[in-house]
PDB file of C-alpha atoms in Angstrom:
ATOM      1  CA  MET A   1      28.842  -0.795  -0.249  1.00 59.00           C
ATOM      2  CA  LYS A   2      31.904  -2.307   1.934  1.00 62.00           C
ATOM      3  CA  HIS A   3      29.615  -1.459   5.277  1.00 64.00           C
ATOM      4  CA  ASN A   4      26.682  -3.484   3.865  1.00 69.00           C
ATOM      5  CA  ASN A   5      28.904  -6.358   2.521  1.00 72.00           C
ATOM      6  CA  ASP A   6      30.268  -7.134   5.987  1.00 82.00           C
ATOM      7  CA  THR A   7      26.806  -6.598   7.894  1.00 87.00           C
ATOM      8  CA  SER A   8      25.361  -9.256   5.650  1.00 88.00           C
ATOM      9  CA  ALA A   9      28.246 -11.203   6.042  1.00 90.00           C
ATOM     10  CA  ARG A  10      27.751 -11.078  10.093  1.00 92.00           C
ATOM     11  CA  ILE A  11      24.023 -11.972   9.503  1.00 93.00           C
ATOM     12  CA  ALA A  12      24.694 -14.467   7.226  1.00 93.00           C
ATOM     13  CA  ILE A  13      26.999 -16.102   9.603  1.00 95.00           C
ATOM     14  CA  VAL A  14      24.748 -15.833  12.489  1.00 96.00           C
ATOM     15  CA  LEU A  15      21.924 -17.264  10.336  1.00 95.00           C
ATOM     16  CA  LEU A  16      24.255 -20.509   9.339  1.00 96.00           C
ATOM     17  CA  VAL A  17      24.897 -21.035  13.095  1.00 96.00           C
ATOM     18  CA  ILE A  18      21.124 -21.004  13.830  1.00 96.00           C
ATOM     19  CA  GLN A  19      20.724 -23.300  11.100  1.00 96.00           C
ATOM     20  CA  LEU A  20      23.114 -25.941  11.995  1.00 95.00           C
ATOM     21  CA  MET A  21      22.020 -25.864  15.614  1.00 95.00           C
ATOM     22  CA  LEU A  22      18.488 -26.499  14.536  1.00 94.00           C
ATOM     23  CA  MET A  23      19.803 -29.555  12.457  1.00 94.00           C
ATOM     24  CA  LEU A  24      21.588 -30.814  15.302  1.00 95.00           C
ATOM     25  CA  VAL A  25      18.572 -30.137  18.111  1.00 93.00           C
ATOM     26  CA  SER A  26      16.133 -31.518  15.871  1.00 92.00           C
ATOM     27  CA  TRP A  27      18.070 -34.726  15.687  1.00 92.00           C
ATOM     28  CA  LEU A  28      18.467 -35.079  19.259  1.00 93.00           C
ATOM     29  CA  ILE A  29      14.962 -34.544  20.329  1.00 89.00           C
ATOM     30  CA  ASN A  30      13.882 -36.907  17.990  1.00 87.00           C
ATOM     31  CA  ALA A  31      15.975 -39.571  19.016  1.00 88.00           C
ATOM     32  CA  ALA A  32      15.201 -38.799  22.765  1.00 88.00           C
ATOM     33  CA  ALA A  33      11.707 -38.366  22.399  1.00 84.00           C
ATOM     34  CA  PRO A  34      10.346 -40.212  19.167  1.00 83.00           C
ATOM     35  CA  HIS A  35       6.669 -39.698  19.977  1.00 84.00           C
ATOM     36  CA  LEU A  36       7.014 -35.643  20.032  1.00 83.00           C
ATOM     37  CA  PRO A  37       5.418 -33.933  16.403  1.00 84.00           C
ATOM     38  CA  LEU A  38       8.486 -32.714  15.188  1.00 87.00           C
ATOM     39  CA  ARG A  39      10.793 -34.029  12.629  1.00 89.00           C
ATOM     40  CA  SER A  40      14.711 -34.407  12.378  1.00 91.00           C
ATOM     41  CA  LEU A  41      16.770 -32.581   9.726  1.00 92.00           C
ATOM     42  CA  LEU A  42      19.269 -35.281   9.863  1.00 91.00           C
ATOM     43  CA  SER A  43      16.964 -38.126   9.703  1.00 90.00           C
ATOM     44  CA  SER A  44      16.565 -39.669   5.857  1.00 90.00           C
ATOM     45  CA  GLU A  45      13.180 -37.998   5.305  1.00 90.00           C
ATOM     46  CA  GLY A  46      14.920 -34.526   6.457  1.00 91.00           C
ATOM     47  CA  VAL A  47      18.168 -35.052   4.362  1.00 92.00           C
ATOM     48  CA  ARG A  48      15.897 -35.564   1.319  1.00 93.00           C
ATOM     49  CA  TRP A  49      13.589 -32.491   2.056  1.00 92.00           C
ATOM     50  CA  LEU A  50      16.830 -30.008   2.596  1.00 91.00           C
ATOM     51  CA  PHE A  51      18.242 -31.356  -1.021  1.00 92.00           C
ATOM     52  CA  GLY A  52      14.757 -31.364  -2.704  1.00 91.00           C
ATOM     53  CA  ASN A  53      12.908 -28.486  -1.708  1.00 90.00           C
ATOM     54  CA  PHE A  54      15.887 -26.200  -1.944  1.00 91.00           C
ATOM     55  CA  THR A  55      14.970 -24.803  -4.959  1.00 90.00           C
ATOM     56  CA  GLN A  56      11.162 -24.395  -4.444  1.00 90.00           C
ATOM     57  CA  ASN A  57      11.931 -22.712  -0.691  1.00 89.00           C
ATOM     58  CA  VAL A  58      14.481 -19.879  -2.566  1.00 91.00           C
ATOM     59  CA  LEU A  59      12.036 -19.423  -5.257  1.00 88.00           C
ATOM     60  CA  SER A  60       9.479 -17.287  -3.537  1.00 85.00           C
ATOM     61  CA  PRO A  61       7.502 -13.825  -4.589  1.00 86.00           C
ATOM     62  CA  VAL A  62       9.852 -12.054  -2.207  1.00 87.00           C
ATOM     63  CA  LEU A  63      12.813 -12.677  -4.670  1.00 90.00           C
ATOM     64  CA  ALA A  64      10.980 -11.759  -7.390  1.00 89.00           C
ATOM     65  CA  TYR A  65      10.010  -8.509  -6.037  1.00 90.00           C
ATOM     66  CA  ALA A  66      13.377  -8.107  -4.379  1.00 90.00           C
ATOM     67  CA  ILE A  67      14.810  -8.164  -7.859  1.00 91.00           C
ATOM     68  CA  TYR A  68      12.456  -5.710  -9.338  1.00 91.00           C
ATOM     69  CA  VAL A  69      12.862  -3.131  -6.942  1.00 92.00           C
ATOM     70  CA  SER A  70      16.669  -3.361  -6.733  1.00 93.00           C
ATOM     71  CA  ALA A  71      16.326  -2.682 -10.638  1.00 92.00           C
ATOM     72  CA  ALA A  72      14.167   0.381 -10.267  1.00 92.00           C
ATOM     73  CA  TYR A  73      16.310   1.607  -7.335  1.00 92.00           C
ATOM     74  CA  GLY A  74      19.280   1.625  -9.717  1.00 90.00           C
ATOM     75  CA  VAL A  75      17.082   3.896 -12.215  1.00 90.00           C
ATOM     76  CA  PHE A  76      15.609   5.909  -9.475  1.00 88.00           C
ATOM     77  CA  LYS A  77      18.952   6.594  -7.926  1.00 85.00           C
ATOM     78  CA  SER A  78      20.976   7.197 -11.048  1.00 79.00           C
ATOM     79  CA  CYS A  79      18.307   9.938 -12.839  1.00 75.00           C
ATOM     80  CA  LEU A  80      16.584  11.319 -10.304  1.00 66.00           C
ATOM     81  CA  MET A  81      19.070  11.982  -6.964  1.00 61.00           C
ATOM     82  CA  LYS A  82      21.846  14.164  -7.246  1.00 48.00           C
ATOM     83  CA  LYS A  83      25.031  13.374  -5.469  1.00 43.00           C
ATOM     84  CA  ARG A  84      25.555  14.861  -2.186  1.00 42.00           C
ATOM     85  CA  ASN A  85      25.844  18.484  -1.969  1.00 42.00           C
ATOM     86  CA  ASN A  86      28.082  20.170   0.234  1.00 41.00           C
ATOM     87  CA  ASP A  87      25.777  20.395   3.281  1.00 43.00           C
ATOM     88  CA  GLY A  88      25.855  16.163   2.544  1.00 46.00           C
ATOM     89  CA  ASN A  89      22.109  15.900   1.799  1.00 47.00           C
ATOM     90  CA  ASN A  90      20.612  14.164  -0.821  1.00 45.00           C
ATOM     91  CA  ILE A  91      18.213  16.355  -2.958  1.00 43.00           C
ATOM     92  CA  LEU A  92      16.174  15.938  -6.405  1.00 47.00           C
ATOM     93  CA  LYS A  93      17.285  17.846  -9.390  1.00 45.00           C
ATOM     94  CA  ASN A  94      15.667  21.025  -9.703  1.00 45.00           C
ATOM     95  CA  SER A  95      14.508  20.122 -13.238  1.00 44.00           C
ATOM     96  CA  MET A  96      12.888  17.094 -12.191  1.00 46.00           C
ATOM     97  CA  TRP A  97       9.469  18.444 -12.894  1.00 50.00           C
ATOM     98  CA  SER A  98       9.371  19.057 -16.587  1.00 56.00           C
ATOM     99  CA  LYS A  99       7.013  18.592 -19.000  1.00 62.00           C
ATOM    100  CA  TRP A 100       8.321  15.151 -20.005  1.00 62.00           C
ATOM    101  CA  HIS A 101       7.083  14.152 -16.719  1.00 65.00           C
ATOM    102  CA  LEU A 102       3.364  14.608 -18.478  1.00 72.00           C
ATOM    103  CA  LEU A 103       3.979  11.224 -19.987  1.00 74.00           C
ATOM    104  CA  MET A 104       3.368   9.664 -16.757  1.00 75.00           C
ATOM    105  CA  ILE A 105      -0.366  10.217 -17.387  1.00 81.00           C
ATOM    106  CA  ILE A 106       0.039   7.439 -19.788  1.00 83.00           C
ATOM    107  CA  PRO A 107       0.617   4.456 -17.433  1.00 83.00           C
ATOM    108  CA  LEU A 108      -1.282   5.977 -14.663  1.00 84.00           C
ATOM    109  CA  GLY A 109      -4.265   5.977 -17.236  1.00 86.00           C
ATOM    110  CA  VAL A 110      -4.092   2.702 -17.871  1.00 85.00           C
ATOM    111  CA  LEU A 111      -3.678   1.595 -14.262  1.00 84.00           C
ATOM    112  CA  ALA A 112      -6.767   3.863 -13.314  1.00 85.00           C
ATOM    113  CA  VAL A 113      -8.827   2.119 -16.379  1.00 85.00           C
ATOM    114  CA  LEU A 114      -7.603  -1.313 -15.419  1.00 82.00           C
ATOM    115  CA  THR A 115      -8.254  -0.951 -11.306  1.00 83.00           C
ATOM    116  CA  ILE A 116     -11.156   2.255 -10.769  1.00 83.00           C
ATOM    117  CA  PRO A 117     -14.453   0.895 -12.725  1.00 82.00           C
ATOM    118  CA  ARG A 118     -16.540  -1.295 -10.896  1.00 78.00           C
ATOM    119  CA  HIS A 119     -16.102  -4.123 -13.194  1.00 80.00           C
ATOM    120  CA  ALA A 120     -12.166  -3.569 -14.198  1.00 79.00           C
ATOM    121  CA  ILE A 121     -10.254  -6.342 -15.015  1.00 82.00           C
ATOM    122  CA  LEU A 122      -7.811  -6.122 -12.372  1.00 80.00           C
ATOM    123  CA  ARG A 123     -10.322  -6.181  -9.451  1.00 80.00           C
ATOM    124  CA  GLY A 124     -11.108  -9.539  -7.827  1.00 75.00           C
ATOM    125  CA  VAL A 125     -14.257 -11.855  -8.637  1.00 73.00           C
ATOM    126  CA  ASP A 126     -16.117  -9.655  -5.458  1.00 74.00           C
ATOM    127  CA  GLY A 127     -15.264  -6.237  -7.164  1.00 73.00           C
ATOM    128  CA  THR A 128     -12.644  -5.522  -4.571  1.00 76.00           C
ATOM    129  CA  LEU A 129      -9.079  -4.983  -4.694  1.00 75.00           C
ATOM    130  CA  CYS A 130      -7.991  -6.350  -1.482  1.00 76.00           C
ATOM    131  CA  SER A 131      -8.217 -10.043  -3.272  1.00 73.00           C
ATOM    132  CA  SER A 132      -7.332  -8.850  -6.635  1.00 77.00           C
ATOM    133  CA  SER A 133      -4.632  -9.129  -9.026  1.00 80.00           C
ATOM    134  CA  PHE A 134      -3.745  -5.887  -8.580  1.00 81.00           C
ATOM    135  CA  PHE A 135      -3.172  -6.514  -4.960  1.00 83.00           C
ATOM    136  CA  ARG A 136      -1.174  -9.282  -5.406  1.00 82.00           C
ATOM    137  CA  ALA A 137       1.097  -7.599  -8.012  1.00 84.00           C
ATOM    138  CA  LEU A 138       1.302  -3.755  -6.058  1.00 87.00           C
ATOM    139  CA  ILE A 139       5.032  -4.090  -5.234  1.00 89.00           C
ATOM    140  CA  PRO A 140       6.106  -4.948  -9.180  1.00 89.00           C
ATOM    141  CA  ILE A 141       3.382  -2.226 -10.353  1.00 88.00           C
ATOM    142  CA  PHE A 142       4.847   0.335  -8.052  1.00 90.00           C
ATOM    143  CA  ALA A 143       8.299  -0.351  -8.832  1.00 91.00           C
ATOM    144  CA  THR A 144       7.296  -0.254 -12.541  1.00 90.00           C
ATOM    145  CA  LEU A 145       6.122   3.236 -12.112  1.00 88.00           C
ATOM    146  CA  VAL A 146       9.259   4.533 -10.685  1.00 89.00           C
ATOM    147  CA  ILE A 147      11.225   2.689 -13.183  1.00 90.00           C
ATOM    148  CA  ILE A 148       9.200   4.860 -16.172  1.00 87.00           C
ATOM    149  CA  TRP A 149       9.168   8.012 -13.965  1.00 85.00           C
ATOM    150  CA  ALA A 150      12.986   7.560 -13.159  1.00 86.00           C
ATOM    151  CA  ILE A 151      13.549   6.992 -17.112  1.00 86.00           C
ATOM    152  CA  ILE A 152      11.278   9.628 -18.299  1.00 83.00           C
ATOM    153  CA  SER A 153      13.245  12.258 -15.774  1.00 81.00           C
ATOM    154  CA  GLY A 154      16.565  11.035 -17.118  1.00 81.00           C
ATOM    155  CA  ALA A 155      15.693  11.317 -20.766  1.00 81.00           C
ATOM    156  CA  SER A 156      14.447  14.715 -20.267  1.00 77.00           C
ATOM    157  CA  LYS A 157      17.762  15.577 -18.722  1.00 75.00           C
ATOM    158  CA  GLY A 158      19.513  13.829 -21.285  1.00 76.00           C
ATOM    159  CA  ASN A 159      20.764  11.485 -18.648  1.00 75.00           C
ATOM    160  CA  ILE A 160      19.514   8.584 -20.353  1.00 82.00           C
ATOM    161  CA  LYS A 161      20.266   8.706 -24.316  1.00 83.00           C
ATOM    162  CA  ASN A 162      19.161   5.167 -25.111  1.00 86.00           C
ATOM    163  CA  VAL A 163      17.442   2.086 -23.711  1.00 88.00           C
ATOM    164  CA  TYR A 164      20.463   0.209 -23.410  1.00 90.00           C
ATOM    165  CA  GLN A 165      21.802   2.817 -21.059  1.00 89.00           C
ATOM    166  CA  ALA A 166      18.617   2.494 -19.117  1.00 89.00           C
ATOM    167  CA  TYR A 167      19.141  -1.285 -18.652  1.00 91.00           C
ATOM    168  CA  ARG A 168      22.522  -0.872 -17.590  1.00 91.00           C
ATOM    169  CA  LEU A 169      21.422   1.332 -14.854  1.00 90.00           C
ATOM    170  CA  MET A 170      18.687  -1.270 -13.366  1.00 91.00           C
ATOM    171  CA  ALA A 171      21.656  -3.850 -13.848  1.00 92.00           C
ATOM    172  CA  GLN A 172      23.543  -1.312 -11.695  1.00 91.00           C
ATOM    173  CA  GLY A 173      21.053  -1.210  -8.937  1.00 90.00           C
ATOM    174  CA  CYS A 174      20.507  -5.005  -8.672  1.00 90.00           C
ATOM    175  CA  LYS A 175      24.848  -5.205  -8.274  1.00 89.00           C
ATOM    176  CA  GLU A 176      24.070  -2.471  -5.634  1.00 86.00           C
ATOM    177  CA  LEU A 177      22.066  -4.454  -3.570  1.00 85.00           C
ATOM    178  CA  SER A 178      23.303  -7.371  -4.121  1.00 87.00           C
ATOM    179  CA  TRP A 179      24.569  -7.997  -1.160  1.00 87.00           C
ATOM    180  CA  TRP A 180      21.173  -8.855   0.604  1.00 88.00           C
ATOM    181  CA  LEU A 181      20.862 -11.991  -1.661  1.00 90.00           C
ATOM    182  CA  PRO A 182      22.927 -15.242   0.169  1.00 91.00           C
ATOM    183  CA  VAL A 183      21.347 -13.386   3.057  1.00 93.00           C
ATOM    184  CA  TYR A 184      18.003 -14.004   1.801  1.00 93.00           C
ATOM    185  CA  VAL A 185      19.088 -17.590   0.643  1.00 93.00           C
ATOM    186  CA  ILE A 186      20.037 -18.499   4.074  1.00 94.00           C
ATOM    187  CA  ALA A 187      17.074 -17.107   5.783  1.00 94.00           C
ATOM    188  CA  ILE A 188      14.484 -18.214   3.427  1.00 94.00           C
ATOM    189  CA  GLU A 189      15.987 -22.198   4.001  1.00 94.00           C
ATOM    190  CA  LEU A 190      16.006 -21.493   7.763  1.00 95.00           C
ATOM    191  CA  TRP A 191      12.224 -20.481   7.854  1.00 93.00           C
ATOM    192  CA  GLU A 192      11.538 -23.252   5.864  1.00 93.00           C
ATOM    193  CA  SER A 193      13.578 -25.619   8.012  1.00 94.00           C
ATOM    194  CA  PHE A 194      11.769 -24.590  11.316  1.00 93.00           C
ATOM    195  CA  ARG A 195       8.182 -25.059   9.368  1.00 92.00           C
ATOM    196  CA  PHE A 196       9.710 -28.523   8.159  1.00 93.00           C
ATOM    197  CA  VAL A 197      10.868 -29.304  12.015  1.00 91.00           C
ATOM    198  CA  PHE A 198       8.017 -28.037  13.939  1.00 87.00           C
ATOM    199  CA  LEU A 199       4.816 -27.398  11.857  1.00 79.00           C
ATOM    200  CA  CYS A 200       5.427 -31.100   9.983  1.00 61.00           C
ATOM    201  CA  TYR A 201       4.489 -29.714   6.393  1.00 56.00           C
ATOM    202  CA  ASP A 202       5.510 -31.733   3.265  1.00 52.00           C
TER     203      ASP A 202
END
């Protein structure tokens, strides 16, 4: 955890330096060559954009996916993975494949009904999966299956005794992977700043 925090801090500092350089360079180029098709982040328009679009920039699907995957990671790590053995290798518990895992047939069956038939609900208007709701929600669907699978495994072995404990494991996963959050905020703002300066979008 400490290593991850140190690494993320270094990455965040580098991204912040690039952000400041972009602000300064965009202002200098805009002042020296106002005819060029780029905008300055230090102009009145740029400052309004920085403050007015910050929330919109950060609230991307990537943020939702990352939070949900972090929750799935917490349950998976706690319920399916053993601590390192004497050889230093992570191994799955031997009792993972129990009769309780037959319950996975239920969500998998529901998913199959919603996607496999020709006119299934989650298919696109053209009948394919590539442009469908299923394809756009592929990461959340996968994370949900992992959470269900891990909870079933944990319940079958007595590691999870109630819904509150399952929730705490998901929250623990978000906590363990929270080091990426500041990096994400700075990185997405830097990316959107590049788009604002060079692509001149609103």
